[in-house]
PDB file of C-alpha atoms in Angstrom:
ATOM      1  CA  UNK A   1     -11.455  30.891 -55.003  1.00  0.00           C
ATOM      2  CA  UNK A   2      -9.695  33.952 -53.584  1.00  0.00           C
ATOM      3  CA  UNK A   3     -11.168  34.334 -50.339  1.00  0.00           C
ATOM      4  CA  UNK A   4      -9.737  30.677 -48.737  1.00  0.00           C
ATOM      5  CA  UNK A   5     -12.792  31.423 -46.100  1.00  0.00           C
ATOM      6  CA  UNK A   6     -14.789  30.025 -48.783  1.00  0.00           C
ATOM      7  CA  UNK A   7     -12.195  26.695 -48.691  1.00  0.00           C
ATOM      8  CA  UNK A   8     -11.816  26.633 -45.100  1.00  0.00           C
ATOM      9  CA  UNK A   9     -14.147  26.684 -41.891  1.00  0.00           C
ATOM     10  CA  UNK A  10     -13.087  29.895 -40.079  1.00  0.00           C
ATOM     11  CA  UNK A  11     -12.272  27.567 -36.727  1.00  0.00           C
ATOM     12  CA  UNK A  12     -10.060  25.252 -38.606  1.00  0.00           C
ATOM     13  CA  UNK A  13      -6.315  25.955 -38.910  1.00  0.00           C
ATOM     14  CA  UNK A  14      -5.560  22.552 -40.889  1.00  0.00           C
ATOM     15  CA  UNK A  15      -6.432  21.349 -44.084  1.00  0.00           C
ATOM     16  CA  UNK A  16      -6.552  17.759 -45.440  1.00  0.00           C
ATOM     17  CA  UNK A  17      -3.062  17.464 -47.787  1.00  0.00           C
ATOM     18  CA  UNK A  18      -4.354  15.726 -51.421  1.00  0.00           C
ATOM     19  CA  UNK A  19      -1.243  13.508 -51.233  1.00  0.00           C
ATOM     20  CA  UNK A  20       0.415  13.051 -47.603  1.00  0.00           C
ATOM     21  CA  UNK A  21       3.786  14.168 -47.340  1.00  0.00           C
ATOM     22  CA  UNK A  22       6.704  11.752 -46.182  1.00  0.00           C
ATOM     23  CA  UNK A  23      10.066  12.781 -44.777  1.00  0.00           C
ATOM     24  CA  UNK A  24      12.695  10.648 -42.713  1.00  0.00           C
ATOM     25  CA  UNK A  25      13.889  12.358 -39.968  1.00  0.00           C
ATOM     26  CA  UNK A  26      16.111  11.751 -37.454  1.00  0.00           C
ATOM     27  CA  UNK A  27      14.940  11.104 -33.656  1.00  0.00           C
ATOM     28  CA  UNK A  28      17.862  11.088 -30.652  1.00  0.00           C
ATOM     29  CA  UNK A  29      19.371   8.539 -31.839  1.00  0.00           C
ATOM     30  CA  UNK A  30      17.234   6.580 -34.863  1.00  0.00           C
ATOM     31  CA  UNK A  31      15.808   7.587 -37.861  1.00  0.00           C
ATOM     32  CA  UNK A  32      11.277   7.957 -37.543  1.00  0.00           C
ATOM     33  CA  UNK A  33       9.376   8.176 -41.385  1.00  0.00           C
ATOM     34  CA  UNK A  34       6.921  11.025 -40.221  1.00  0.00           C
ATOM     35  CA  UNK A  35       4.058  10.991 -42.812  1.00  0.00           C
ATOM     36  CA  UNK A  36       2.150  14.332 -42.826  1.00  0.00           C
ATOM     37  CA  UNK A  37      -1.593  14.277 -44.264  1.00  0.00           C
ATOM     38  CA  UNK A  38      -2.915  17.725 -42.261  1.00  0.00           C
ATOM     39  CA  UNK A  39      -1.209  20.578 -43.514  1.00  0.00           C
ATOM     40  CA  UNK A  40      -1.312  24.136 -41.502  1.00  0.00           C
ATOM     41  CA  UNK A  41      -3.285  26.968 -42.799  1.00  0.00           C
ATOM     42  CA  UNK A  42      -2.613  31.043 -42.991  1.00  0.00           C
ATOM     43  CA  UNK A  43      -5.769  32.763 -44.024  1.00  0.00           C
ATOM     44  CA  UNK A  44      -4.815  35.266 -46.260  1.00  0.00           C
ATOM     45  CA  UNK A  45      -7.694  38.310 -47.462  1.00  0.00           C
ATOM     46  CA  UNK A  46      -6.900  39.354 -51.367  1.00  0.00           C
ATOM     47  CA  UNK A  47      -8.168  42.616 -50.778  1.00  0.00           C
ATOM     48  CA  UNK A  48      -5.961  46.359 -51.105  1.00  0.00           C
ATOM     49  CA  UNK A  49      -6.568  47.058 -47.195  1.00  0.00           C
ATOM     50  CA  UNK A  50      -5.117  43.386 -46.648  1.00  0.00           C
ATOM     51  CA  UNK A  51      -1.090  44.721 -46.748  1.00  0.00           C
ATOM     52  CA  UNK A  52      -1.270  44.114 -50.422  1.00  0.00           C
ATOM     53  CA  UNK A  53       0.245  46.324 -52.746  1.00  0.00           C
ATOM     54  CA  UNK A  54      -0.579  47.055 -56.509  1.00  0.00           C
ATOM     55  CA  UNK A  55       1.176  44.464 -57.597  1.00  0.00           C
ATOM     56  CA  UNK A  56      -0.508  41.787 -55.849  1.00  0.00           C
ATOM     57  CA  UNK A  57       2.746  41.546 -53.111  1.00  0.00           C
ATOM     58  CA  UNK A  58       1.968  40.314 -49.547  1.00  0.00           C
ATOM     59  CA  UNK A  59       2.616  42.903 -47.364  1.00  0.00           C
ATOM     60  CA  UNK A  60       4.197  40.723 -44.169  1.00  0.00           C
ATOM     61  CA  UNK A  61       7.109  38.904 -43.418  1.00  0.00           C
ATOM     62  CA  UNK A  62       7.000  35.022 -42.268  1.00  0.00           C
ATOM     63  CA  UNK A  63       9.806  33.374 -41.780  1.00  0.00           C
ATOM     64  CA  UNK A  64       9.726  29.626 -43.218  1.00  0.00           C
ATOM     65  CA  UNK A  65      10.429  26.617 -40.621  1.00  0.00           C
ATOM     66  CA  UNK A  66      14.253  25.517 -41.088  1.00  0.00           C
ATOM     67  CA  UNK A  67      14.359  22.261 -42.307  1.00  0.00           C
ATOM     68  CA  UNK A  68      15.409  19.290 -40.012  1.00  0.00           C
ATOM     69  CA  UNK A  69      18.978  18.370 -40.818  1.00  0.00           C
ATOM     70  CA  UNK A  70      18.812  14.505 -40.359  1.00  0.00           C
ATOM     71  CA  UNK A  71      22.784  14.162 -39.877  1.00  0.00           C
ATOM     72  CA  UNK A  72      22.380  16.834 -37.225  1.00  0.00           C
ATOM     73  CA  UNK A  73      24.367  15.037 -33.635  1.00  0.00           C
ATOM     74  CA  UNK A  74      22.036  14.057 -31.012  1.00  0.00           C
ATOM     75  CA  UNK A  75      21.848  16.331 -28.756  1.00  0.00           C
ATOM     76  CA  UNK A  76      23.096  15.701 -25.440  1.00  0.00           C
ATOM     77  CA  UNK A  77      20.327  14.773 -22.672  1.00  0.00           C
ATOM     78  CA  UNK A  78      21.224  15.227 -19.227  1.00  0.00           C
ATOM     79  CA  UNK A  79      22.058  11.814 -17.378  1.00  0.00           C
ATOM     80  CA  UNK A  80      19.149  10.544 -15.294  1.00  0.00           C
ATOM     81  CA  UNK A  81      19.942   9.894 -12.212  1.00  0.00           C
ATOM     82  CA  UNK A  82      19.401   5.900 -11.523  1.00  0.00           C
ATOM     83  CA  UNK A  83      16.098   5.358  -8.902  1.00  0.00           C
ATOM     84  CA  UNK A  84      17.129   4.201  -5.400  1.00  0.00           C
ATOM     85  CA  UNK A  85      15.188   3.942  -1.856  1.00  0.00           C
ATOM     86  CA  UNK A  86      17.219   6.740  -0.597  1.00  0.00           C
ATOM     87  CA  UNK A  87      15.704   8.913  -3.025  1.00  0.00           C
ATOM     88  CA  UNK A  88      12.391   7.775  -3.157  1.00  0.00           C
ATOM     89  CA  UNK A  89       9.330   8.675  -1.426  1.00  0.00           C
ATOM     90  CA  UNK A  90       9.969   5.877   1.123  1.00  0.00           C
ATOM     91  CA  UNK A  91      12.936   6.946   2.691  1.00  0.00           C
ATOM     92  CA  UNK A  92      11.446   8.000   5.661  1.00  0.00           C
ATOM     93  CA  UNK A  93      10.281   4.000   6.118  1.00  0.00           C
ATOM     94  CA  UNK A  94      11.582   2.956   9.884  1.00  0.00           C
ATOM     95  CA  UNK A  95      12.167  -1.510   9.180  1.00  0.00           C
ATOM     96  CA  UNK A  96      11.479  -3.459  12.025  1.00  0.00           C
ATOM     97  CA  UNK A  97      14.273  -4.409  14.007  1.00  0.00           C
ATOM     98  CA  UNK A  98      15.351  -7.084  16.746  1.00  0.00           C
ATOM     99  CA  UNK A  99      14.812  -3.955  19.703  1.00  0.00           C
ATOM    100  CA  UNK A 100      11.902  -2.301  17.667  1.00  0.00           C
ATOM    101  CA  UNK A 101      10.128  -6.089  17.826  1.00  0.00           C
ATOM    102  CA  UNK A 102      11.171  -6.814  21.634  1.00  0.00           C
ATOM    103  CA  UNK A 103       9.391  -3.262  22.446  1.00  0.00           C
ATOM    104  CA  UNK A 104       6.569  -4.472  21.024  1.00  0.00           C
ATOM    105  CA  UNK A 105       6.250  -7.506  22.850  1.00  0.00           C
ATOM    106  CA  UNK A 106       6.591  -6.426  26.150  1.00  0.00           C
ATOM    107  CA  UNK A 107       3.961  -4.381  25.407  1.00  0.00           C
ATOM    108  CA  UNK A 108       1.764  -6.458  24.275  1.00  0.00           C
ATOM    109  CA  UNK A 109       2.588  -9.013  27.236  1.00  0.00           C
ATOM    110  CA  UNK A 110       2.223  -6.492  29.609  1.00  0.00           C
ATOM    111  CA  UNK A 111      -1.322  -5.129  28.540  1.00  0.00           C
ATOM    112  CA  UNK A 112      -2.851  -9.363  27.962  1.00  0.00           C
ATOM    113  CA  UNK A 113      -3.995 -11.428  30.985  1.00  0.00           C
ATOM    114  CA  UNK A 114      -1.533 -14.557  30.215  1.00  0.00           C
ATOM    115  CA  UNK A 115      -0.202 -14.923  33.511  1.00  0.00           C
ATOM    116  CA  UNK A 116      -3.691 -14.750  35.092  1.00  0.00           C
ATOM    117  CA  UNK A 117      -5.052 -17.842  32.805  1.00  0.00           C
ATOM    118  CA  UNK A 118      -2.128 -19.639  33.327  1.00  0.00           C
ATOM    119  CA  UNK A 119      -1.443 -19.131  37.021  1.00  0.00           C
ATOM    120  CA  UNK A 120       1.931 -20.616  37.398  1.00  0.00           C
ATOM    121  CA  UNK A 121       4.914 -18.260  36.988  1.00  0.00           C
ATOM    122  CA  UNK A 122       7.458 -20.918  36.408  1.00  0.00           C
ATOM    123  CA  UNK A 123       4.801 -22.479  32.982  1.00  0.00           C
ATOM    124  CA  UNK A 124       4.388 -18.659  32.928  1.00  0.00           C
ATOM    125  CA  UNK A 125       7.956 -17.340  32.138  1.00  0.00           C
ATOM    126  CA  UNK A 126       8.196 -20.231  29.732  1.00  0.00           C
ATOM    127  CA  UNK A 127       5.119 -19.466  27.933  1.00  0.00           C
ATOM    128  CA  UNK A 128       6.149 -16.180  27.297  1.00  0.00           C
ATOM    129  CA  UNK A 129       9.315 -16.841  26.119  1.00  0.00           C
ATOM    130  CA  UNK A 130       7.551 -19.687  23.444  1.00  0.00           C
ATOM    131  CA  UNK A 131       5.281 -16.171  22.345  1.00  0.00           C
ATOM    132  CA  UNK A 132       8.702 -14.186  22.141  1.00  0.00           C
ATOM    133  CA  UNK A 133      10.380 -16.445  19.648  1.00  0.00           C
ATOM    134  CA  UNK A 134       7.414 -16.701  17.523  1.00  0.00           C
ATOM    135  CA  UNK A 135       5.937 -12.990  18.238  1.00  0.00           C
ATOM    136  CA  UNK A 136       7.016 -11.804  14.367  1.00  0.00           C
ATOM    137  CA  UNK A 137       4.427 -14.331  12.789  1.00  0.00           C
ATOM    138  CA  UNK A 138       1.836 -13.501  15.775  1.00  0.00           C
ATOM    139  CA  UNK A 139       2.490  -9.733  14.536  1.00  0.00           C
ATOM    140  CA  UNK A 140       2.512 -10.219  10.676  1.00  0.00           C
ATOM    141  CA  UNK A 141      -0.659 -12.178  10.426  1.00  0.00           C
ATOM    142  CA  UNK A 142      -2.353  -9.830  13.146  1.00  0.00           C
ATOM    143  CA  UNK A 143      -1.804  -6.843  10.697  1.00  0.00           C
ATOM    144  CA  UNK A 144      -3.221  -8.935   7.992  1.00  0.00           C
ATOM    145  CA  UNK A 145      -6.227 -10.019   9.417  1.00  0.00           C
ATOM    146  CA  UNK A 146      -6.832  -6.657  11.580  1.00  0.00           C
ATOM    147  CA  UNK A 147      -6.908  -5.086   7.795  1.00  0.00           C
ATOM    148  CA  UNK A 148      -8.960  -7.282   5.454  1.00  0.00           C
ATOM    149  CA  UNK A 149     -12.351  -6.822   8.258  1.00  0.00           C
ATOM    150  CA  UNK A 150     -12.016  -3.753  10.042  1.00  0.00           C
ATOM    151  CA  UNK A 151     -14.321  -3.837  12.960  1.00  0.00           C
ATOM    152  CA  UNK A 152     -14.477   0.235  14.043  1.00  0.00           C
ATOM    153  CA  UNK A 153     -12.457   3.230  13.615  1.00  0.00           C
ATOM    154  CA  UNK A 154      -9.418   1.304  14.134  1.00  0.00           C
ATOM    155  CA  UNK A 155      -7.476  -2.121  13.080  1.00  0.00           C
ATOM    156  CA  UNK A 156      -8.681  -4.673  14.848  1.00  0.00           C
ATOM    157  CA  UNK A 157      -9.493  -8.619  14.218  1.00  0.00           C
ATOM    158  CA  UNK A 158     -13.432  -9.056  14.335  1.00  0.00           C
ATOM    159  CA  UNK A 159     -15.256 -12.153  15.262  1.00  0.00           C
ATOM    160  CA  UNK A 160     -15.531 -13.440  11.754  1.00  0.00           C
ATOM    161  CA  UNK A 161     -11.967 -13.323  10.747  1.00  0.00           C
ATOM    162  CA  UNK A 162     -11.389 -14.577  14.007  1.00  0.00           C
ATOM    163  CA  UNK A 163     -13.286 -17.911  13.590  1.00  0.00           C
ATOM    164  CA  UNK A 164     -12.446 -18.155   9.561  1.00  0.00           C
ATOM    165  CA  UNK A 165      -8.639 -17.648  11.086  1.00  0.00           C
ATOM    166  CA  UNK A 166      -8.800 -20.791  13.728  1.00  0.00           C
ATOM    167  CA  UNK A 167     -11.413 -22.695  12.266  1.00  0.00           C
ATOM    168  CA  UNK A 168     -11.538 -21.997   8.807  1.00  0.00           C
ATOM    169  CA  UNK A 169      -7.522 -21.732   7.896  1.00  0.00           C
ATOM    170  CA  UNK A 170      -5.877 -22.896  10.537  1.00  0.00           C
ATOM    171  CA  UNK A 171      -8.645 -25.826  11.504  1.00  0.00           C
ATOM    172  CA  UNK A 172      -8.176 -26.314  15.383  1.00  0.00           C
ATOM    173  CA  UNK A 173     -11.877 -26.603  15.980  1.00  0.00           C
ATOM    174  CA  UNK A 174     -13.090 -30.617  16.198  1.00  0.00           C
ATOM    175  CA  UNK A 175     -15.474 -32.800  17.777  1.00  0.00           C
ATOM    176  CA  UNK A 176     -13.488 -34.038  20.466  1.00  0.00           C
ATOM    177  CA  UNK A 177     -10.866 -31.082  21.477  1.00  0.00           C
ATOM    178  CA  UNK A 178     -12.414 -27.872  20.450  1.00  0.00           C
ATOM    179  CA  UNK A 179     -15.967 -26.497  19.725  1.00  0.00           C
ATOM    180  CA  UNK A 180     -16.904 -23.966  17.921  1.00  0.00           C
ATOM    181  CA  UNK A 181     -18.313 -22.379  20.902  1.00  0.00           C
ATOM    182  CA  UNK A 182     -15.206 -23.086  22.931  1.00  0.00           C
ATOM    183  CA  UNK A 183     -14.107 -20.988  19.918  1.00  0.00           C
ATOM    184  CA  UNK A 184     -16.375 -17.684  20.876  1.00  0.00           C
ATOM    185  CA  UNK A 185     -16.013 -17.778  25.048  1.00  0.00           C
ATOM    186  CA  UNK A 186     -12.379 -17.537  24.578  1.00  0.00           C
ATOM    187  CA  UNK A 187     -12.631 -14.718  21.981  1.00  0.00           C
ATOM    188  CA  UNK A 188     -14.908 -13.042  25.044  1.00  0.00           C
ATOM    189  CA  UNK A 189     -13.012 -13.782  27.846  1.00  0.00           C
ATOM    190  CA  UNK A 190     -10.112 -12.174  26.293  1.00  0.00           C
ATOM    191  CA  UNK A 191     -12.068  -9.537  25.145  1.00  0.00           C
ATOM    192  CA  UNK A 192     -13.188  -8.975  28.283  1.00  0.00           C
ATOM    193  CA  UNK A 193     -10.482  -6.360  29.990  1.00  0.00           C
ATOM    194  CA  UNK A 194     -10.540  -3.016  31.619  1.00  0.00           C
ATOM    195  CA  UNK A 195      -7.688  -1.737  29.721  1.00  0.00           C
ATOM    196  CA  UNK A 196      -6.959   1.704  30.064  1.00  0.00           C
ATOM    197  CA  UNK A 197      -6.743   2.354  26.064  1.00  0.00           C
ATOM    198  CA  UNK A 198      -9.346   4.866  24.817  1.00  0.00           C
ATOM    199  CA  UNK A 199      -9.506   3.829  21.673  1.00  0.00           C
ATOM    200  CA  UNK A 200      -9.605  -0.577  22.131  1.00  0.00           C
ATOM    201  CA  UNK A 201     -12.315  -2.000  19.736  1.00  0.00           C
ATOM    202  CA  UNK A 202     -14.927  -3.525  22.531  1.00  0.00           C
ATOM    203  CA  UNK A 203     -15.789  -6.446  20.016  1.00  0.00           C
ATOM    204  CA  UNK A 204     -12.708  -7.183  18.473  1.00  0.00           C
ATOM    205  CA  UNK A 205      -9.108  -8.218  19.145  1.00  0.00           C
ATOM    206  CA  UNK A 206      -6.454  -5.808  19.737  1.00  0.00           C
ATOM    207  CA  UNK A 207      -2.749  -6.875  18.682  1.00  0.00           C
ATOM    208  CA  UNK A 208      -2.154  -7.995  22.490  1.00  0.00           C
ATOM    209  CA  UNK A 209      -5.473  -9.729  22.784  1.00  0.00           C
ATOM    210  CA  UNK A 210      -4.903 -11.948  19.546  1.00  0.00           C
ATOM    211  CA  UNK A 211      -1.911 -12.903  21.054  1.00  0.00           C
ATOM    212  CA  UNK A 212      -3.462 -13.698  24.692  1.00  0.00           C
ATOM    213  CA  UNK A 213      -6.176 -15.672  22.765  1.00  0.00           C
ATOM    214  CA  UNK A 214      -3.642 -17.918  21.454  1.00  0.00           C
ATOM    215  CA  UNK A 215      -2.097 -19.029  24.809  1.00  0.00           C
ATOM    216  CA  UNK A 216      -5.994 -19.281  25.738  1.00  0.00           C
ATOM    217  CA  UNK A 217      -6.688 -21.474  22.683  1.00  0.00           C
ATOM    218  CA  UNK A 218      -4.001 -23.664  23.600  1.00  0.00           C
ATOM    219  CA  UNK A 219      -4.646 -24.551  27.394  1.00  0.00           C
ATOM    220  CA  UNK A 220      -8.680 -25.128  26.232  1.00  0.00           C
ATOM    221  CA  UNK A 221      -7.286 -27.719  23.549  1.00  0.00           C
ATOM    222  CA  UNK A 222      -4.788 -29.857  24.479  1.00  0.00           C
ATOM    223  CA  UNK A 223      -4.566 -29.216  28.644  1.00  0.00           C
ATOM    224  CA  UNK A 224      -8.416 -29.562  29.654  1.00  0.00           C
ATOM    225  CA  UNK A 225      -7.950 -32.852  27.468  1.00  0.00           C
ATOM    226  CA  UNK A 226      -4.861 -33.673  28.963  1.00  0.00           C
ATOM    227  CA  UNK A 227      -3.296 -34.068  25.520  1.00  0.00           C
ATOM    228  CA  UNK A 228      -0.346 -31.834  27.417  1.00  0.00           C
ATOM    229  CA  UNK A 229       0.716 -31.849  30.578  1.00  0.00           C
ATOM    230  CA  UNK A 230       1.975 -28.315  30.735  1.00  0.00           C
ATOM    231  CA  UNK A 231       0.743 -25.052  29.344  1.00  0.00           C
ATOM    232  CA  UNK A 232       4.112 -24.465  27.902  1.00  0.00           C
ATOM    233  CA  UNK A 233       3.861 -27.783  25.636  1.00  0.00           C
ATOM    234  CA  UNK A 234       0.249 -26.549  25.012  1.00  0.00           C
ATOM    235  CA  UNK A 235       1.553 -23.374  23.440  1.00  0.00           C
ATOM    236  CA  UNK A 236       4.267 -25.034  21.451  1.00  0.00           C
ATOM    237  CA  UNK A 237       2.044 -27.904  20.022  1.00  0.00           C
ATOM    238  CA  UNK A 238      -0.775 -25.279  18.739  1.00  0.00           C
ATOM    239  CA  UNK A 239       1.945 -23.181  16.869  1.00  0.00           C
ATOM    240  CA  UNK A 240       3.800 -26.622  15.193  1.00  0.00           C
ATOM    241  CA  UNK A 241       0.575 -28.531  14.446  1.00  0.00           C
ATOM    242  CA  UNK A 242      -1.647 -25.969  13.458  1.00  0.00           C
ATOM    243  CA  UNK A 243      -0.457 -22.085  13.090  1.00  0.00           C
ATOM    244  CA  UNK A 244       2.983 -21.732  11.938  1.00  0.00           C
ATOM    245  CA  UNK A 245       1.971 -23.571   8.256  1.00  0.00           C
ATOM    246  CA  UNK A 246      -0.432 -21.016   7.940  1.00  0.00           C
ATOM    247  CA  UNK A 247       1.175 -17.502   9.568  1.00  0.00           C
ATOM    248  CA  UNK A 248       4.571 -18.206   7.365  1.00  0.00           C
ATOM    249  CA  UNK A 249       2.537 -16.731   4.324  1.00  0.00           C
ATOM    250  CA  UNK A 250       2.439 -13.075   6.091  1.00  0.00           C
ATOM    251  CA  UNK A 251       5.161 -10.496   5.374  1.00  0.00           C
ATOM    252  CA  UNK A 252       3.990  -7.676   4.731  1.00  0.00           C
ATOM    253  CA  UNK A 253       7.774  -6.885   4.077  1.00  0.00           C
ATOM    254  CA  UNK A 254       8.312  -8.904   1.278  1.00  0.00           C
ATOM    255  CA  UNK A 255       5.693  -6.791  -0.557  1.00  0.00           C
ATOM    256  CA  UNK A 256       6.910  -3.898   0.133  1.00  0.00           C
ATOM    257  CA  UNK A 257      10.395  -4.878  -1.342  1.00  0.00           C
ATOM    258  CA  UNK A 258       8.375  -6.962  -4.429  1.00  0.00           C
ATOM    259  CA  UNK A 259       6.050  -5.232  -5.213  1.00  0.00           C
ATOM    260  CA  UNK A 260       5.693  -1.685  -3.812  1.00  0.00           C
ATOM    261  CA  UNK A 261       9.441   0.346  -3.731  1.00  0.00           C
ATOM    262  CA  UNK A 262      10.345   0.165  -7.128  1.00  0.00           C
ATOM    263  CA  UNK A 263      10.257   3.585  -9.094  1.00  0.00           C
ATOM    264  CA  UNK A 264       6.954   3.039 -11.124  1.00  0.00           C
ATOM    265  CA  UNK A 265       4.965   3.018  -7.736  1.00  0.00           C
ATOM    266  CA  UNK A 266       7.386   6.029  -6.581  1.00  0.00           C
ATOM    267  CA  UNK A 267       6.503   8.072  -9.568  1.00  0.00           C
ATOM    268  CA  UNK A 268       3.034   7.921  -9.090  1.00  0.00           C
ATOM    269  CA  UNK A 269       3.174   8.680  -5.404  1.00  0.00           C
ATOM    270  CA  UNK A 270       4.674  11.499  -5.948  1.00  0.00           C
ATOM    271  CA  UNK A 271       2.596  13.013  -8.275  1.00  0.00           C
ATOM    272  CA  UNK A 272      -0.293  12.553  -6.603  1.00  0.00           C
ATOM    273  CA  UNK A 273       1.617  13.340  -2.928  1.00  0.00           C
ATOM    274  CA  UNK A 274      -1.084  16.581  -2.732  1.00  0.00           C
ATOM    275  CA  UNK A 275      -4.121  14.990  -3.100  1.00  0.00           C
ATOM    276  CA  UNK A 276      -2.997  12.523  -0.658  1.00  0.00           C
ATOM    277  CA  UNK A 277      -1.480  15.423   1.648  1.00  0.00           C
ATOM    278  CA  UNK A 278      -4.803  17.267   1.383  1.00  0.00           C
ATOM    279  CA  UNK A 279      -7.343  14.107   1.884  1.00  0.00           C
ATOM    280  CA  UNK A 280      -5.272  13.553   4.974  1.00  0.00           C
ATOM    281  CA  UNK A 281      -5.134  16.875   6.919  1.00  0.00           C
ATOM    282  CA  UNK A 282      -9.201  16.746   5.811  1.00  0.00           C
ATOM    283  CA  UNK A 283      -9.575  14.251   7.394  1.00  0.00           C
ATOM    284  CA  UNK A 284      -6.834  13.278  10.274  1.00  0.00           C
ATOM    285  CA  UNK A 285      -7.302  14.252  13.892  1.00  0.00           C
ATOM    286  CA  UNK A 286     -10.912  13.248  14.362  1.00  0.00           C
ATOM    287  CA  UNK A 287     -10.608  12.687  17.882  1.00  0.00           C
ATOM    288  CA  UNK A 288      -7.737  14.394  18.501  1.00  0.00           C
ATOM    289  CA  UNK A 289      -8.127  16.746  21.863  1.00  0.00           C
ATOM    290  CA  UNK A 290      -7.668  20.361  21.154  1.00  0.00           C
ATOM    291  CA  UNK A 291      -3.731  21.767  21.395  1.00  0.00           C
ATOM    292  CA  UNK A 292      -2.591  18.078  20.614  1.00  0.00           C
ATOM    293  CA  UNK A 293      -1.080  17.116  17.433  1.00  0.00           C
ATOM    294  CA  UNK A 294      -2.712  15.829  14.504  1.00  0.00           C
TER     295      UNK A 294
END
């Protein structure tokens, strides 16, 4: 007809093309078929008033689309710059180090009762310097397990993943050395404390407590059985027999470097950095005292 409103649904702007047109063109740097079966549509009234003159002339100007010159050069892109860490959204990551670890562990030493249970400061200085060397894997399995069963507002190692962690993994609980309620009073005597921390879970391990419970866990097992004769060899025989096999699978590290900073993960931070930004200043400072920061 004349009137293509009579061809063409007023809301379309394509039509179906009877045979699909094909055209090579060339892409950056290869050639891409590009097979066209939708074709665009101008509506276009055949009436006088429509900018048509007597002899049937359109009255408007449309310029056609240049055609694609396929030996055209590729067009220079701008160089992406290669991903690194310095870069990325994780620069601002501070690594553990030797003096960042040592920090640690005096602090933790200094907030546990070790030197109380043992009660000798010559087995004491030794026993803390057995807990020193092997303070990383104490560390990296207490974030792990402090994670996976939350116990409160803050990370902590509950009851359960505190007997699946001796008993279950690490299997230091028998018939002859250790019960399973041996198992529980140590958990509450070292739970037990008046330490001045607001925020310490009552029911669950802090990071110093876990490490308090091992020393604990150690005199119970082999020095009330007089397996050891010192609480020093106590300490060392429960981390060779029974812990390190099983701590030497944490490192939280090694993800990071695997699986985390690489510049898919980076991408995606980034683009969803506000949402992140905005859940966080929602929802930070809970319990944070007026005029303090967040």
């Amino acid at each position: 007809t004349d009137d293509m409103e009579t061809c063409v649904d007023e809301n379309q702007f394509w039509v179906q093309a009877v045979d699909p047109i094909i055209k090579t063109v060339r892409f950056l740097t290869t050639h891409v078929e590009v097979v066209a079966e939708k074709l665009n549509v101008m509506e276009i009234p055949t009436t006088q008033e429509a900018n048509m003159n007597s002899e049937y002339e359109v009255g408007f100007e449309c310029e056609i689309r240049p055609t694609w010159d396929v030996d055209a050069p590729t067009p220079i892109l701008p160089k992406k710059e290669a991903w690194s860490f310095e870069n990325s959204i994780f620069k601002s990551y501070k690594p553990d180090t030797p003096a960042l670890l040592a920090k640690c562990f005096e602090k933790d030493w200094g907030d546990g009762k070790i030197p109380k249970a043992i009660r000798n400061e010559e087995e004491t200085s030794k026993v803390k310097e057995i807990c020193r060397r092997y303070y990383p894997k104490i560390r990296e399995t207490y974030k792990y397990y402090s994670a996976v069963n939350m116990s409160g507002d803050f990370p902590s190692i509950s009851l359960n993943s505190y007997t699946d962690l001796f008993s279950g993994q690490c299997n230091i609980v028998d018939k002859n050395t250790l019960s399973l309620s041996d198992l529980d009073v140590n958990f509450i005597t070292t739970n037990q404390t008046m330490n001045k921390y607001r925020y310490r879970p009552a029911k669950s391990l802090a990071r110093f407590e876990f490490m308090e419970v091992i020393v604990r866990l150690s005199l119970d097992k082999f020095c009330k059985t007089k397996i050891c004769d010192t609480p020093s060899d106590a300490v060392e025989k429960l981390f060779r027999d029974y812990l390190l096999t099983f701590m030497n699978q944490f490192n939280c590290h090694e993800f990071r470097k695997e699986y985390l900073w690489n510049e898919e993960c980076d991408t995606v931070l980034k683009n969803y950095l506000p949402v992140l930004q905005n859940v966080y200043r929602r929802y930070s400072g809970r319990y944070t005292l007026p005029s303090h920061a967040r």
